[in-house]
Tab-separated table of C-alpha atoms in Angstrom:
chain	number	residue	atom	x	y	z
A	283	ARG	CA	0.052	0.270	0.244
A	284	ASN	CA	2.789	2.266	0.841
A	285	LEU	CA	4.246	1.907	-2.311
A	286	TYR	CA	1.212	2.330	-4.066
A	287	LEU	CA	0.808	5.760	-2.433
A	288	ASN	CA	4.814	6.600	-3.351
A	289	LYS	CA	3.680	6.003	-6.746
A	290	LEU	CA	0.932	8.043	-6.870
A	291	PHE	CA	2.607	11.332	-5.255
A	292	CYS	CA	5.706	10.491	-7.771
A	293	ILE	CA	3.241	10.446	-10.833
A	294	PHE	CA	1.722	13.375	-9.241
A	295	ILE	CA	4.831	15.796	-8.747
A	296	ILE	CA	5.729	14.689	-12.128
A	297	SER	CA	2.806	15.915	-13.577
A	298	SER	CA	2.601	19.033	-11.859
A	299	LEU	CA	5.966	19.848	-13.285
A	300	SER	CA	5.409	18.806	-16.582
A	301	PHE	CA	2.116	21.264	-16.452
A	302	ALA	CA	3.105	24.282	-14.833
A	303	GLN	CA	1.216	26.556	-16.856
A	304	ILE	CA	-2.001	24.953	-15.569
A	305	ASP	CA	-4.102	27.347	-13.354
A	306	TYR	CA	-6.169	25.792	-10.671
A	307	GLY	CA	-8.564	27.040	-8.503
A	308	ILE	CA	-10.881	24.690	-5.559
A	309	SER	CA	-13.419	25.657	-3.018
A	310	ASN	CA	-15.222	23.611	-0.935
A	311	ILE	CA	-18.621	24.029	1.113
A	312	LEU	CA	-19.241	21.868	3.889
A	313	LYS	CA	-22.349	22.174	5.656
A	314	ASN	CA	-23.486	20.070	8.834
A	315	GLY	CA	-26.384	19.815	11.409
A	316	GLU	CA	-28.409	17.471	13.620
A	317	GLY	CA	-31.695	18.758	15.170
A	318	LYS	CA	-35.390	17.943	14.915
A	319	GLU	CA	-38.074	19.376	12.781
A	320	LEU	CA	-41.811	20.030	13.359
A	321	LYS	CA	-43.507	18.068	10.752
A	322	TYR	CA	-47.524	17.202	10.908
A	323	GLY	CA	-47.805	17.973	14.744
A	324	GLU	CA	-44.822	16.110	15.616
A	325	HIS	CA	-41.029	16.412	15.863
A	326	TYR	CA	-38.906	14.110	13.722
A	327	PRO	CA	-34.874	13.875	13.127
A	328	TYR	CA	-33.258	16.626	10.555
A	329	ASN	CA	-29.999	15.646	10.126
A	330	TYR	CA	-27.844	16.680	7.230
A	331	PHE	CA	-24.503	16.277	6.007
A	332	GLU	CA	-23.504	17.839	2.706
A	333	ASN	CA	-20.367	18.763	0.953
A	334	LEU	CA	-19.455	20.571	-2.340
A	335	LEU	CA	-15.918	20.443	-3.808
A	336	ASN	CA	-15.762	23.086	-6.871
A	337	LEU	CA	-12.359	22.758	-9.258
A	338	ASN	CA	-11.326	25.204	-11.814
A	339	LEU	CA	-8.794	24.384	-14.007
A	340	SER	CA	-7.303	26.197	-17.010
A	341	TYR	CA	-4.927	25.581	-19.547
A	342	SER	CA	-4.328	27.730	-22.575
A	343	ARG	CA	-7.515	28.412	-24.251
A	344	PHE	CA	-9.297	26.069	-22.316
A	345	ASN	CA	-11.238	25.976	-18.810
A	346	LEU	CA	-12.358	22.568	-16.889
A	347	PHE	CA	-15.104	22.934	-14.114
A	348	GLN	CA	-16.170	19.905	-12.008
A	349	GLN	CA	-18.044	19.971	-8.901
A	350	TRP	CA	-18.080	17.034	-6.920
A	351	GLU	CA	-20.965	16.628	-4.165
A	352	TYR	CA	-20.916	14.107	-1.222
A	353	SER	CA	-24.277	14.486	0.468
A	354	ASP	CA	-26.125	12.192	2.842
A	355	PRO	CA	-28.227	13.654	3.007
A	356	PRO	CA	-28.217	16.865	1.513
A	357	ILE	CA	-30.527	19.785	3.482
A	358	LEU	CA	-32.887	19.493	0.844
A	359	GLY	CA	-33.102	16.892	-1.812
A	360	TYR	CA	-32.020	13.172	-2.557
A	361	SER	CA	-28.298	12.037	-1.414
A	362	GLN	CA	-25.323	12.318	-3.783
A	363	GLN	CA	-21.928	11.030	-3.747
A	364	LYS	CA	-21.157	11.868	-7.392
A	365	LEU	CA	-19.548	14.355	-9.964
A	366	HIS	CA	-22.438	16.298	-10.119
A	367	LYS	CA	-22.215	19.138	-12.585
A	368	TYR	CA	-18.924	19.949	-15.303
A	369	TYR	CA	-17.924	21.700	-18.199
A	370	LEU	CA	-15.318	22.110	-20.645
A	371	GLU	CA	-14.771	25.603	-22.240
A	372	TYR	CA	-12.485	26.921	-25.070
A	373	ILE	CA	-12.125	30.620	-25.640
A	374	HIS	CA	-10.579	32.204	-28.647
A	375	ASP	CA	-10.379	35.861	-29.851
A	376	LYS	CA	-13.766	35.216	-31.679
A	377	ILE	CA	-15.201	32.229	-30.402
A	378	THR	CA	-16.336	31.012	-27.407
A	379	ILE	CA	-17.593	26.977	-26.933
A	380	LYS	CA	-18.833	25.709	-23.747
A	381	LEU	CA	-19.987	21.592	-23.351
A	382	GLY	CA	-21.633	20.109	-20.354
A	383	ASP	CA	-23.708	22.086	-18.009
A	384	ILE	CA	-24.951	25.691	-19.004
A	385	TYR	CA	-25.648	27.987	-16.775
A	386	THR	CA	-26.454	31.343	-18.852
A	387	LEU	CA	-28.503	34.566	-19.074
A	388	TYR	CA	-29.679	36.009	-22.249
A	389	GLY	CA	-31.862	39.414	-22.730
A	390	ARG	CA	-30.909	40.522	-18.975
A	391	GLY	CA	-32.253	37.325	-17.742
A	392	LEU	CA	-35.894	38.034	-19.863
A	393	GLY	CA	-35.347	35.598	-22.859
A	394	ILE	CA	-33.366	32.872	-21.020
A	395	ASN	CA	-32.144	32.824	-17.441
A	396	LEU	CA	-30.226	29.532	-16.165
A	397	PHE	CA	-29.045	29.187	-12.935
A	398	GLN	CA	-28.352	26.990	-9.682
A	399	ASP	CA	-29.149	27.629	-5.891
A	400	GLN	CA	-27.889	25.039	-3.753
A	401	SER	CA	-30.083	26.675	-0.693
A	402	LEU	CA	-33.504	26.175	-2.601
A	403	ASP	CA	-32.506	22.858	-4.297
A	404	PHE	CA	-33.361	24.743	-7.446
A	405	ASP	CA	-31.643	23.981	-10.767
A	406	ASN	CA	-32.804	24.584	-14.433
A	407	SER	CA	-29.631	24.111	-16.594
A	408	ILE	CA	-29.387	21.977	-18.994
A	409	ARG	CA	-26.700	19.957	-20.323
A	410	GLY	CA	-25.342	20.070	-23.755
A	411	ILE	CA	-23.354	22.997	-25.784
A	412	GLU	CA	-23.524	26.730	-26.062
A	413	PHE	CA	-21.688	29.119	-28.547
A	414	SER	CA	-20.713	32.509	-29.245
A	415	PHE	CA	-18.998	34.091	-32.175
A	416	GLN	CA	-18.473	37.532	-32.268
A	417	PRO	CA	-16.198	38.951	-35.437
A	418	ASN	CA	-16.432	42.209	-34.224
A	419	ASP	CA	-17.577	45.072	-31.797
A	420	LYS	CA	-20.889	45.221	-33.419
A	421	PHE	CA	-21.995	42.327	-33.861
A	422	ARG	CA	-22.448	38.985	-32.065
A	423	LEU	CA	-24.132	35.546	-32.739
A	424	PHE	CA	-24.972	33.160	-30.003
A	425	GLY	CA	-27.343	30.129	-29.264
A	426	LEU	CA	-27.341	27.033	-27.340
A	427	LYS	CA	-28.746	23.314	-27.632
A	428	GLY	CA	-29.477	20.865	-24.643
A	429	LYS	CA	-31.487	18.914	-22.459
A	430	GLY	CA	-32.239	18.785	-18.786
A	431	GLN	CA	-34.505	18.076	-15.977
A	432	TYR	CA	-36.278	20.490	-13.841
A	433	GLU	CA	-37.694	19.396	-10.360
A	434	TYR	CA	-39.874	20.906	-8.292
A	435	LYS	CA	-42.811	20.452	-5.738
A	436	SER	CA	-46.227	19.896	-6.129
A	437	ASP	CA	-47.109	22.167	-3.105
A	438	ALA	CA	-44.766	24.738	-2.498
A	439	ALA	CA	-45.277	24.754	1.383
A	440	SER	CA	-44.645	21.282	1.461
A	441	GLU	CA	-42.390	19.787	4.309
A	442	ASP	CA	-40.935	17.036	2.468
A	443	ARG	CA	-37.314	17.742	1.566
A	444	TYR	CA	-37.571	16.195	-1.756
A	445	ASN	CA	-39.310	17.245	-4.925
A	446	ASP	CA	-42.416	15.006	-6.386
A	447	LYS	CA	-42.453	16.930	-9.778
A	448	PHE	CA	-40.533	16.909	-12.875
A	449	ILE	CA	-40.366	18.805	-16.103
A	450	ASN	CA	-37.815	17.114	-19.133
A	451	ASN	CA	-36.930	20.029	-21.328
A	452	SER	CA	-35.274	20.163	-24.622
A	453	VAL	CA	-33.969	23.942	-25.607
A	454	THR	CA	-32.586	25.589	-28.944
A	455	VAL	CA	-31.987	29.084	-28.711
A	456	ILE	CA	-30.224	31.152	-31.534
A	457	GLY	CA	-29.878	34.921	-31.014
A	458	ALA	CA	-27.694	37.864	-32.034
A	459	ASP	CA	-26.697	41.419	-30.713
A	460	VAL	CA	-26.233	44.195	-32.724
A	461	TRP	CA	-24.487	47.736	-31.317
A	462	ILE	CA	-25.987	50.652	-33.286
A	463	PRO	CA	-23.285	52.869	-32.634
A	464	TRP	CA	-24.834	56.508	-33.949
A	465	ILE	CA	-27.436	56.098	-31.294
A	466	TYR	CA	-25.512	54.140	-28.398
A	467	SER	CA	-27.706	51.408	-28.310
A	468	ASN	CA	-27.600	47.252	-28.541
A	469	LEU	CA	-30.260	45.260	-30.247
A	470	PHE	CA	-31.270	42.106	-28.761
A	471	LEU	CA	-32.700	39.238	-30.866
A	472	LEU	CA	-33.628	35.707	-29.603
A	473	ASN	CA	-35.321	32.582	-30.547
A	474	ILE	CA	-36.463	29.965	-28.344
A	475	ASP	CA	-37.633	26.775	-29.122
A	476	HIS	CA	-38.890	24.853	-26.007
A	477	ASP	CA	-39.964	20.984	-25.901
A	478	MET	CA	-41.360	20.196	-22.284
A	479	GLU	CA	-42.364	16.978	-21.195
A	480	PHE	CA	-44.549	17.018	-17.512
A	481	SER	CA	-44.791	13.811	-15.276
A	482	LEU	CA	-48.083	14.601	-13.809
A	483	THR	CA	-48.226	11.113	-12.126
A	484	ASP	CA	-46.123	7.899	-12.284
A	485	ASP	CA	-48.276	6.937	-15.266
A	486	VAL	CA	-49.317	10.158	-16.947
A	487	GLU	CA	-47.206	12.482	-18.615
A	488	GLU	CA	-47.739	15.250	-20.459
A	489	GLY	CA	-46.053	17.086	-23.424
A	490	ARG	CA	-45.818	21.160	-24.864
A	491	ASN	CA	-43.749	22.961	-27.140
A	492	ALA	CA	-43.285	26.595	-27.059
A	493	ASN	CA	-41.472	28.788	-29.751
A	494	ILE	CA	-40.631	32.235	-28.408
A	495	SER	CA	-39.002	34.934	-30.022
A	496	ASN	CA	-37.252	38.282	-28.240
A	497	ILE	CA	-36.457	41.673	-29.343
A	498	GLY	CA	-35.297	43.924	-27.027
A	499	LEU	CA	-33.268	47.415	-27.679
A	500	SER	CA	-31.878	49.098	-24.944
A	501	GLY	CA	-29.433	52.173	-24.907
A	502	SER	CA	-28.752	55.709	-23.683
A	503	TRP	CA	-29.746	58.726	-25.862
């Protein structure tokens, strides 16, 4: 066992020296609590152990993000012991491409707003691809495509820590930003094609499609 650990240590040192250009950032969030909760008029044990490890690696034009979760159980939601979220991003002068779990904001949040709030057990991200192409300072083309599952409670006042309703999302977005210098403004165009599949009960599902076009103009005169 000691020989095995020594080999791993040597591999780590050699790798660190070989890839000295790699920048990294590590953050960890640990939450632990023990107590009781009032539920249906009676007190029940309410314990949680939630640990999130975020790892960022950057090399040349590539960025890699990983979120490892060990929660048994978390404050809200189901127990997790796995790689929870990740994405790989490529950034060039004119092109940005991201693969993996997408969190993004379009139209100042009125067109698309994908984010995660761990304290509320809220996550409406999609897993897929996002791109941006900006050949100059007057025009930018962007879009994304992917799928994700949004979980929620059928009763917002529910005392249960688990979500019981699910929406399977399939989203395609294409849009553009156009800067109009002579009136100091920005023209925003966006089209969203959104397929939704609702799990109403264990045996009943409902599908729905929404095609939404957005146009916005912002600036100062």
